[in-house]
Coordinates of C-alpha atoms and ligand atoms in Angstrom, one line a residue:
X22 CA 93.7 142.0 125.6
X23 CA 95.3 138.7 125.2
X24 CA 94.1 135.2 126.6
X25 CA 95.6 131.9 127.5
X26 CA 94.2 128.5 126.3
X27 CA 92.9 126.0 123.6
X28 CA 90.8 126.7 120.6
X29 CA 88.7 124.2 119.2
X30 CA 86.6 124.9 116.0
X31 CA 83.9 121.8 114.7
X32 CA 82.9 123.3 111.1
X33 CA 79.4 121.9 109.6
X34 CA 78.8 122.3 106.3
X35 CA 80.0 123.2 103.1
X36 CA 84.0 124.3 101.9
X37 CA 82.9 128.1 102.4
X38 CA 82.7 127.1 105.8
X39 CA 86.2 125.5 105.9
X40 CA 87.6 128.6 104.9
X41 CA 85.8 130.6 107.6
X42 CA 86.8 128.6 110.4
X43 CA 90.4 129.2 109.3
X44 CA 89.5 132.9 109.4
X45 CA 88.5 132.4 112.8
X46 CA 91.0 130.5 113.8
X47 CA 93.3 133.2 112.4
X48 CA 91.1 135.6 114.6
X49 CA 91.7 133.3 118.2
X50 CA 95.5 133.1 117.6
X51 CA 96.0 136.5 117.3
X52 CA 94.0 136.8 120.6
X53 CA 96.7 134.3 122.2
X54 CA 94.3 130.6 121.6
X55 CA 96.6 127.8 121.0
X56 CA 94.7 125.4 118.3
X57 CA 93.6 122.0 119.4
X58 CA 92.0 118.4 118.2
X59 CA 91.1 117.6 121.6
X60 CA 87.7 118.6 122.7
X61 CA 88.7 118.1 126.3
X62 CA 91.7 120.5 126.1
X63 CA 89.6 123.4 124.6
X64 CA 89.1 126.8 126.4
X65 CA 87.3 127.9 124.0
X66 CA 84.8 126.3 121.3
X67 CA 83.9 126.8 118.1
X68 CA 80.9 125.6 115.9
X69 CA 81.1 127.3 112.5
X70 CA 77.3 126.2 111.7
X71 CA 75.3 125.5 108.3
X72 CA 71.7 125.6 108.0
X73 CA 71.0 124.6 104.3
X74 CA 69.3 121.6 105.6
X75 CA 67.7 120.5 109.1
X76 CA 70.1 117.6 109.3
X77 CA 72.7 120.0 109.2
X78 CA 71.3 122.3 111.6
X79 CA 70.5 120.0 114.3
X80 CA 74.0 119.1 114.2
X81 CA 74.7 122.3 115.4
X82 CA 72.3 122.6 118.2
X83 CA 73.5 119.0 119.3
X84 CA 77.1 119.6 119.4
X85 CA 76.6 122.8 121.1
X86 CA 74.2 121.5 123.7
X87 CA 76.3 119.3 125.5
X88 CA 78.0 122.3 127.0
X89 CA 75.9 122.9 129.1
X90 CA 76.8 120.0 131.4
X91 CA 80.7 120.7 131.4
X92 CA 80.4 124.3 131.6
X93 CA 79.4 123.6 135.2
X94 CA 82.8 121.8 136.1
X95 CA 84.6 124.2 133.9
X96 CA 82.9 127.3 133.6
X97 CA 85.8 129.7 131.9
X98 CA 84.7 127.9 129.0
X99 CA 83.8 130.0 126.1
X100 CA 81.2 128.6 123.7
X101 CA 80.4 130.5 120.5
X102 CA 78.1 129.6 117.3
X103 CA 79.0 131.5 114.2
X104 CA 78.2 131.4 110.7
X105 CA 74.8 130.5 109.4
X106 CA 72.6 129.1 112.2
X107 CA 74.1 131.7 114.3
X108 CA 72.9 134.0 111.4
X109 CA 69.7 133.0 111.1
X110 CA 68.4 132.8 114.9
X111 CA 70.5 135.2 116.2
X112 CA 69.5 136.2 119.6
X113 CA 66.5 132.8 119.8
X114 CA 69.8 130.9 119.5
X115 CA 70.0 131.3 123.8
X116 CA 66.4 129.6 124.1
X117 CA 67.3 126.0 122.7
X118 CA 71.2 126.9 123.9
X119 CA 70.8 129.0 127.5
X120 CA 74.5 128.4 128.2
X121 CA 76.1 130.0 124.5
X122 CA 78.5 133.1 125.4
X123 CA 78.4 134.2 121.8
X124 CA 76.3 134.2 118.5
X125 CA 78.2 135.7 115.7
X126 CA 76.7 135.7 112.2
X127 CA 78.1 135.1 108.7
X128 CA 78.9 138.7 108.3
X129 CA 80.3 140.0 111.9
X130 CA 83.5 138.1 111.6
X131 CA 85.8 141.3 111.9
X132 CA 84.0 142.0 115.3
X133 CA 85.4 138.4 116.5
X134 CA 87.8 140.0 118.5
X135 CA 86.0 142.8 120.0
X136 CA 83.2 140.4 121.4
X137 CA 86.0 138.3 123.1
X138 CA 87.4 140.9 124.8
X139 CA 83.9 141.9 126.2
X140 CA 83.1 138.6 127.3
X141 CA 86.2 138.7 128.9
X142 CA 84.9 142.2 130.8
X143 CA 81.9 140.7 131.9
X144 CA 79.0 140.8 129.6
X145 CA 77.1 137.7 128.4
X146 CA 75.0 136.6 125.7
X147 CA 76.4 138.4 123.0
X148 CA 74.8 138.5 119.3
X149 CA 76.0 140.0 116.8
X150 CA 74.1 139.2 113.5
X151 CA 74.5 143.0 111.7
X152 CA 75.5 143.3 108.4
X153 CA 78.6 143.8 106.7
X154 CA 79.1 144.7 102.8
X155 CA 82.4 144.0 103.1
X156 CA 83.9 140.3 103.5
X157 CA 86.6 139.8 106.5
X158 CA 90.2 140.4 105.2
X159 CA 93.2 138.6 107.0
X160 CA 96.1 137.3 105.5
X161 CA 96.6 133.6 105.1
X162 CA 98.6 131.8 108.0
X163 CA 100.9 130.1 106.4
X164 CA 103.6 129.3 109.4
X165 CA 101.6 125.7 110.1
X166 CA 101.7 124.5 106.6
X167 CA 103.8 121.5 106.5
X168 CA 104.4 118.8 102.8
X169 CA 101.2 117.4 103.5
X170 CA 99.1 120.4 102.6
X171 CA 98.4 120.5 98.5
X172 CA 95.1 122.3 98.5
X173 CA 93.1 125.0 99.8
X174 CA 89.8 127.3 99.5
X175 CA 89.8 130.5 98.8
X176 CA 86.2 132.4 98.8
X177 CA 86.3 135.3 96.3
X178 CA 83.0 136.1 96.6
X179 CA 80.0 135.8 99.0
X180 CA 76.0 135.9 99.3
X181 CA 73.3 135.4 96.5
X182 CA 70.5 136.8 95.0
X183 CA 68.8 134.1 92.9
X184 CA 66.5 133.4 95.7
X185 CA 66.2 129.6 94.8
X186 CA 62.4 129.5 96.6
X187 CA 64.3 126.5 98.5
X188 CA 67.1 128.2 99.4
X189 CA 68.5 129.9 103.0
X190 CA 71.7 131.3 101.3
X191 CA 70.5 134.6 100.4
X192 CA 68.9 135.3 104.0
X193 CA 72.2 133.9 106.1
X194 CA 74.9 134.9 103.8
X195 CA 73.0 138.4 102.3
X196 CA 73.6 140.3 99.0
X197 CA 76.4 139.2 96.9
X198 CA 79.3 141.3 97.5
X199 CA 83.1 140.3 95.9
X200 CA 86.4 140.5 97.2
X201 CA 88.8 142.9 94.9
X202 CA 91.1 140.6 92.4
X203 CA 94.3 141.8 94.0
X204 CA 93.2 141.0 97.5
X205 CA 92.3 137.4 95.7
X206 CA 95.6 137.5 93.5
X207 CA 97.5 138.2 96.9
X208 CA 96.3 135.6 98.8
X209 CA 96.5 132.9 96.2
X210 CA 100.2 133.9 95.7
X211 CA 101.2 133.5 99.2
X212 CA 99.7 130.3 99.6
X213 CA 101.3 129.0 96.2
X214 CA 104.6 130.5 97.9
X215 CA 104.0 128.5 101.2
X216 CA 104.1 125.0 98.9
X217 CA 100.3 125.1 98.4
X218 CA 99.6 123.4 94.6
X219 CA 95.9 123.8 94.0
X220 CA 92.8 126.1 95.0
X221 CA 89.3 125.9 94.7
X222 CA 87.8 129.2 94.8
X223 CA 84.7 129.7 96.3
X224 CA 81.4 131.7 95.8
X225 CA 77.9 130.5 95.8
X226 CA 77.5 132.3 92.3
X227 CA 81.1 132.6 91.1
X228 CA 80.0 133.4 87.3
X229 CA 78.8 136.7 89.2
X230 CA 82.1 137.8 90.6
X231 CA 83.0 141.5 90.7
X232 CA 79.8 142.3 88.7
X233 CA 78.1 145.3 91.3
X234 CA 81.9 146.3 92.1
X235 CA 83.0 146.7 88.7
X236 CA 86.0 144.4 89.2
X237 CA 87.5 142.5 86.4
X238 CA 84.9 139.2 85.2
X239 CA 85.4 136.0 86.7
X240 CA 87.2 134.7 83.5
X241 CA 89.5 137.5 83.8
X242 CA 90.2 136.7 87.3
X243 CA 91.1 132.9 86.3
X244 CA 93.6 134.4 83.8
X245 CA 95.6 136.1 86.6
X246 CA 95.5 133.5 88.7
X247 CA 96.5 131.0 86.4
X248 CA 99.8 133.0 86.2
X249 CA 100.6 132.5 89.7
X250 CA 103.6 130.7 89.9
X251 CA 104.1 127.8 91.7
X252 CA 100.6 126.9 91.3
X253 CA 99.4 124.1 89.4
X254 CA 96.0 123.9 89.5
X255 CA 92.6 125.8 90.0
X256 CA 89.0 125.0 90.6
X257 CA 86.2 126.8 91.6
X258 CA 82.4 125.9 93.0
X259 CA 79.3 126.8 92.5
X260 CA 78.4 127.8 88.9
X261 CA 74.8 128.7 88.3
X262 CA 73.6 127.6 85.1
X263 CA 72.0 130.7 83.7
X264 CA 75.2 132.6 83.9
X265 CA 77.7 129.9 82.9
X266 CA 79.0 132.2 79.9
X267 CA 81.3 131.4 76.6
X268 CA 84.1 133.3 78.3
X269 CA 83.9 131.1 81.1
X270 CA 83.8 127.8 78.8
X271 CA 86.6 129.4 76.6
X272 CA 88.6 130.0 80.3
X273 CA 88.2 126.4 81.0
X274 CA 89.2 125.4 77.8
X275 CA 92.7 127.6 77.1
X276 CA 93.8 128.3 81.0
X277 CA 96.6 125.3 81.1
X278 CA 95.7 125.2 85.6
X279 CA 92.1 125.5 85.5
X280 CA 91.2 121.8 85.9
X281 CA 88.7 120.1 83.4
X282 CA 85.8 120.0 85.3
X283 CA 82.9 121.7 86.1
X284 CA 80.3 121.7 88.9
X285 CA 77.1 123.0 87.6
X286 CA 74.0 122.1 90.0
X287 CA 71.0 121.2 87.6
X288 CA 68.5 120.5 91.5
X289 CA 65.8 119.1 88.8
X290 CA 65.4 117.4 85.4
X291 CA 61.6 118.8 85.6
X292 CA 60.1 122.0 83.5
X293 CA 57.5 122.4 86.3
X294 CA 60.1 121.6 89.4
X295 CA 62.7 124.2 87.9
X296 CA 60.1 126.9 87.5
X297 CA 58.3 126.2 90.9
X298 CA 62.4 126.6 92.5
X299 CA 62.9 130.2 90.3
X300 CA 65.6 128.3 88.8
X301 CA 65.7 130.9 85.6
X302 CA 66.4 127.8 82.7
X303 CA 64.5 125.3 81.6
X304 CA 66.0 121.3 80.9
X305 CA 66.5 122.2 77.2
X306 CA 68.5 125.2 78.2
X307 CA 70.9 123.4 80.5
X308 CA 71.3 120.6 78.0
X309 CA 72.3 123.1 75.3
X310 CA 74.8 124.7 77.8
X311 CA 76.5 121.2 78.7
X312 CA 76.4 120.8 74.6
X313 CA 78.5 123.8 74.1
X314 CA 80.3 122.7 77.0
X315 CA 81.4 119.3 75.9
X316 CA 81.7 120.5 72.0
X317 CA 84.1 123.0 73.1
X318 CA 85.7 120.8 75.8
X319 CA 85.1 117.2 75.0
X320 CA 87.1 115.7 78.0
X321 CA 85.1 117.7 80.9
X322 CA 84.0 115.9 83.9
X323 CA 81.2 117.4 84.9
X324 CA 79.2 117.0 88.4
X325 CA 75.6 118.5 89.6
X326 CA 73.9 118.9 93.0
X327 CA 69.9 117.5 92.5
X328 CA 67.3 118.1 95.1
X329 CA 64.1 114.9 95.5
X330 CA 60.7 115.6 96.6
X331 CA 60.6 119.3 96.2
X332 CA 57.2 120.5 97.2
X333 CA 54.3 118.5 94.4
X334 CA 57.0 116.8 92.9
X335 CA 55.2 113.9 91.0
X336 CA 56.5 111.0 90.3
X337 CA 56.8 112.2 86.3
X338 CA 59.0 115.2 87.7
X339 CA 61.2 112.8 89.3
X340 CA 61.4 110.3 86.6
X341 CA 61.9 113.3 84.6
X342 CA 65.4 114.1 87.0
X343 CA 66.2 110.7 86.3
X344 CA 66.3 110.6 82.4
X345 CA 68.3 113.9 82.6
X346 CA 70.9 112.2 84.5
X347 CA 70.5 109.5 81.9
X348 CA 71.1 111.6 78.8
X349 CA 74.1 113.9 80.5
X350 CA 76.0 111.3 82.6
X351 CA 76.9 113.0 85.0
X352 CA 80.7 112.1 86.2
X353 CA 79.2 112.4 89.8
X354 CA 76.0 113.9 91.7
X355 CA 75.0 115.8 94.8
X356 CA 71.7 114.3 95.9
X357 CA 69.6 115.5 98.5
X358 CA 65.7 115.3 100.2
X359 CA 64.5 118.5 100.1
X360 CA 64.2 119.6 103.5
X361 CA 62.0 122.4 104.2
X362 CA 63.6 125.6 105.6
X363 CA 61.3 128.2 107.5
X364 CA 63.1 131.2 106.1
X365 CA 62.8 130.3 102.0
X366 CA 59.3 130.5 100.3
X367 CA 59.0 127.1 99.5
X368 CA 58.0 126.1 103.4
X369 CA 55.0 127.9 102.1
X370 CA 54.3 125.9 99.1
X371 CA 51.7 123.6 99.7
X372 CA 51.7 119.6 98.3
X373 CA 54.7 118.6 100.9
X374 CA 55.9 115.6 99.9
X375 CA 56.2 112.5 102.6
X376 CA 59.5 111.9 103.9
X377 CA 59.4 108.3 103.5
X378 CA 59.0 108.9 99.5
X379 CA 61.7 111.4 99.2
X380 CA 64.1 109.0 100.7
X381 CA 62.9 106.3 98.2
X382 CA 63.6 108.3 95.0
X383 CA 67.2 109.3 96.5
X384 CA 68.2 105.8 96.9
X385 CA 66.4 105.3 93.9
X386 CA 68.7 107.9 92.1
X387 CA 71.8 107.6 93.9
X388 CA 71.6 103.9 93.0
X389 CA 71.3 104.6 89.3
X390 CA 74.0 107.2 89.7
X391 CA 76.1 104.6 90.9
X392 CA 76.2 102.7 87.8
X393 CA 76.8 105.5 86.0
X394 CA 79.8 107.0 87.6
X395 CA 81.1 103.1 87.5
X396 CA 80.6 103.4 83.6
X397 CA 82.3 106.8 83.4
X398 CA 85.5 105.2 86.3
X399 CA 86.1 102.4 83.7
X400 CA 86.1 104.5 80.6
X401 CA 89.5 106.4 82.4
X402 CA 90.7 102.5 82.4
X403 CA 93.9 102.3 79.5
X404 CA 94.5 106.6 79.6
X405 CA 97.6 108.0 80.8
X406 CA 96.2 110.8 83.7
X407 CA 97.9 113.7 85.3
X408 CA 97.1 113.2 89.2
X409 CA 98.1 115.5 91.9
X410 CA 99.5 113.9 94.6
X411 CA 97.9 114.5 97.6
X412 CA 99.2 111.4 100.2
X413 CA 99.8 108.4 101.0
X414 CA 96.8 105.9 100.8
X415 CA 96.6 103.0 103.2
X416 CA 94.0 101.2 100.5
X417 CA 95.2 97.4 99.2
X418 CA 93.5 95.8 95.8
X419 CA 95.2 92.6 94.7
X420 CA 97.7 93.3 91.7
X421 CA 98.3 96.3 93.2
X422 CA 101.0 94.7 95.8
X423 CA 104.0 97.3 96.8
X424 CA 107.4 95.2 95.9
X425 CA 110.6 97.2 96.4
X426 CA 111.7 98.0 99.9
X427 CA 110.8 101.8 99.5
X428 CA 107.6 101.1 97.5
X429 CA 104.7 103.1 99.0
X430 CA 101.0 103.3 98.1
X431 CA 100.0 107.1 96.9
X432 CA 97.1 109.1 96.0
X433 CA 95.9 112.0 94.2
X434 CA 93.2 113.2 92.1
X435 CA 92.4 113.9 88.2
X436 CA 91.7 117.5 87.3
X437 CA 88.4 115.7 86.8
X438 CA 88.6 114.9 90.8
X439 CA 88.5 111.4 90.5
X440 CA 90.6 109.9 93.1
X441 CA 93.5 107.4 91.5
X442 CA 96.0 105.5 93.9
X443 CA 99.0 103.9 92.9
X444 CA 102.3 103.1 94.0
X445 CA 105.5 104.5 93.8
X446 CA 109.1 105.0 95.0
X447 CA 109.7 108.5 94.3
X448 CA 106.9 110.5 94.1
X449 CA 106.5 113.4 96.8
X450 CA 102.8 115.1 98.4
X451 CA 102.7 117.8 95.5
X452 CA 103.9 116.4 92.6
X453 CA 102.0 115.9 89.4
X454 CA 102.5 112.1 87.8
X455 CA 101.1 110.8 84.6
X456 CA 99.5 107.3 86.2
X457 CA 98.2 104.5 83.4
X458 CA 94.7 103.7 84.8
X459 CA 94.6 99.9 84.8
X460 CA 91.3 99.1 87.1
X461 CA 88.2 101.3 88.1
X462 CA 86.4 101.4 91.3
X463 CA 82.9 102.6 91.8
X464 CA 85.1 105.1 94.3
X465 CA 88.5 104.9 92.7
X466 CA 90.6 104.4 89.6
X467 CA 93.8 101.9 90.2
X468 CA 96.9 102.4 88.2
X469 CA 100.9 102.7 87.9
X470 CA 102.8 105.8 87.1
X471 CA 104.6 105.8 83.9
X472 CA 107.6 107.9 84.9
X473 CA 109.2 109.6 87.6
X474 CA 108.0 112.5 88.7
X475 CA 107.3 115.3 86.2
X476 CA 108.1 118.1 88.6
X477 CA 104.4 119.6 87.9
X478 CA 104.4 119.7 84.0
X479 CA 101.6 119.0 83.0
Ligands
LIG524 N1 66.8 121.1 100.8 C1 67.6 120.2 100.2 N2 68.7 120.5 99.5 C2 69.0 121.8 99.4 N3 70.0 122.5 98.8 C3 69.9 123.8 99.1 N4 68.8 124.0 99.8 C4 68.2 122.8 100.0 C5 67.1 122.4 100.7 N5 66.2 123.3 101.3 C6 71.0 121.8 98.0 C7 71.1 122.3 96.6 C8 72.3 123.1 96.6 C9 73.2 122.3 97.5 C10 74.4 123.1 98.1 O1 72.3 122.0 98.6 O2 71.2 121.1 95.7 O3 72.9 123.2 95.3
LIG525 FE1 70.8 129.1 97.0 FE2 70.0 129.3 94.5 FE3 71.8 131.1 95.5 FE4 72.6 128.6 95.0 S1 71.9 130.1 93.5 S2 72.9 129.8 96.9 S3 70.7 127.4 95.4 S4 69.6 130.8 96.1

């Protein structure tokens, strides 16, 4: 059954989310939706939800509510909340959102097309929220790539079962379950094909990839990858500290495309926090994994996602976070108020601290953060860095001035994902160019390249 019209998707949350939308975009093409930017155009909406905070969440419900009033002057209009609100309320979703045609979970993305094409026959309010142990295989789209597009997500794995006691993930996205490597391998090849130069691959607990199917480790997986040709460079999100492994350090360390950087979320500097959040380490054994990190790879950027005010979080346990961040120096941070979520056990945890508090110690940290990460932007000034060209920038700084007639401002990013513009004549989206830092930014390193371009050798 095909359909006429505009599809437009509003995604909320984090890069897992990015890739699902594309999914379902993928899904509402094949069904005959045209994409579209423009709300107004739309015949069909879209919002691809997150619920790992209330902030995030209320997003959701606020976008989605104002259909209610132009469904009544265009009521063909087909409103749909997927992913993990949609997940977590399933069919209450209707009762703060009377007018949604369909709630489709994290899980029941393969069914997409099948709920359209009731709607279409006449039923209402559907909900589908079942479980799936597979994740939803399509092939990349690759016919609306153009120059501009460098990087992409690819999940390789999906679902947890650390049960952080702060944590919705494991009740919205379910067990951990792994795509195979060649399905992975395949993928990441076409897109390299269709011009694409980097991937982040994606799994809320990538260090367990493959491990209940039997499939090859993660580090193995990195290894084929990095033979892809064509691309140039790889990253992946989120690493839990307890299983970052030596294989995985020795991966980052030999594997010429997987960049020098690692994201590995520390939420608290605190013995009592971490134990309270079922974290599984203590402080001394994340700093003896960043140790072995930066012994065996001493230029490694490293970044961490930190939660304040987690429930009877003194004012110790916080300064506690803060010295951590201190000793480590981090290259950049995460930070966030913990925000209490019905489904994970700490909304039962008694000594809830005030709102007005948490938001002190984030600015609080954020601010010290800042000073850091300007500390660790002007120790890149002087180096020679290989940045991957992602666009042209439309930033000015004064010595920075473009001079000859086809002189354009560019930017990139390090492997460390520090964002460097500078400007050039020749360099094209895609290409890798050795740029000599001369001025850092608490945002932004400043520089000039030293050659033309290098054609990707890096
Ligand atoms: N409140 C605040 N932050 C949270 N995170 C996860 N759950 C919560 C919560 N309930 C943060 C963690 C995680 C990141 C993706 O979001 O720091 O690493
Ligand atoms: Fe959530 Fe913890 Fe799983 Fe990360 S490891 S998704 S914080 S439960």
């Amino acid at each position: 059954m095909k359909f006429n019209g505009f599809a437009y998707i509003n995604t909320i949350g984090c890069q897992m989310n990015v890739y699902d939308s594309e999914k379902l975009l993928g899904i509402l093409n094949s069904y005959g939706f045209e994409s579209t930017n423009d709300l107004e155009k739309a015949d069909i909406v879209v919002c691809n939800t997150c619920s790992i905070r209330h902030k995030a969440e209320e997003k959701a419900f606020s976008f989605l509510g104002r259909f209610a009033k132009i469904k009544k002057q265009k009521p063909h209009l087909i409103t749909v909340m997927a992913g993990c609100v949609a997940q977590q309320e399933g069919k209450k979703a209707f009762e703060r959102v009377p007018h949604l045609d369909i709630v489709l979970g994290t899980r029941a993305f393969a069914r997409f097309g099948q709920h359209l094409e009731a709607l279409k026959a006449g039923k209402r309010q559907i909900v589908d929220i079942e479980d799936s142990s597979m994740i939803y295989e399509s092939e990349p789209d690759t016919s609306c790539f153009d120059e501009t597009q460098v990087s992409r997500f690819v999940t390789i794995m999906q679902g947890c079962e650390n049960f952080c006691t702060y944590c919705v993930v494991p009740y919205v996205r379910g067990a951990e379950r792994s795509r195979s490597s060649e399905k992975i391998v395949e993928e990441i090849t076409l897109l390299a094909k269709a011009g694409i130069k980097e991937i982040t691959l994606l799994g809320q607990n990538v260090n367990s990839y493959g491990k209940k199917e039997g499939e090859i480790s993660f580090p193995k997986l990195l290894e084929k990858i990095n033979a892809i040709e064509g691309l140039k460079r790889i990253r992946f999100a989120t690493s839990h500290p307890k299983d970052l492994s030596i294989d995985l350090i020795y991966a980052i360390k030999e594997l010429v495309k997987v960049c020098n950087h690692l994201h590995l979320p520390v939420q608290s500097g605190s013995n009592t926090i971490l134990k309270k959040m079922n974290r599984g380490y203590t402080r001394k054994i994340y700093k003896e994994k960043i140790a072995l990190l930066k012994k065996e790879c001493p230029q490694i950027a490293l970044s961490t996602d930190i939660i304040v005010g987690f429930p009877s979080e003194t004012r110790q346990d916080y300064e506690d976070t803060k010295s951590l961040l201190q000793d480590i120096e981090f290259d950049s941070i995460f930070a966030f108020a913990y925000s209490d979520r019905s489904s994970a056990p700490a909304a039962k945890f008694g000594d809830q601290i005030a709102e007005k508090e948490k938001k002190v110690r984030l600015n609080d940290l954020l601010g010290m953060q800042d000073l850091v990460t300007q500390k660790k932007n002007r120790e890149q000034i002087g180096k020679i860095i290989d940045v991957l060209v992602e666009g042209k920038s439309l930033k000015k700084r004064d010595g920075f001035e473009l001079s000859g007639k086809n002189m354009e401002q560019m930017m990139g990013r390090t492997e460390s994902n520090k964002i460097v513009h500078f400007p050039s004549e020749h360099v094209r989206i895609g290409d890798i160019v050795s740029v000599k830092i001369e001025n850092a930014y608490p945002h932004s390193l400043w520089g000039h390249p030293m050659e033309r371009d290098t054609s990707g050798v890096r």
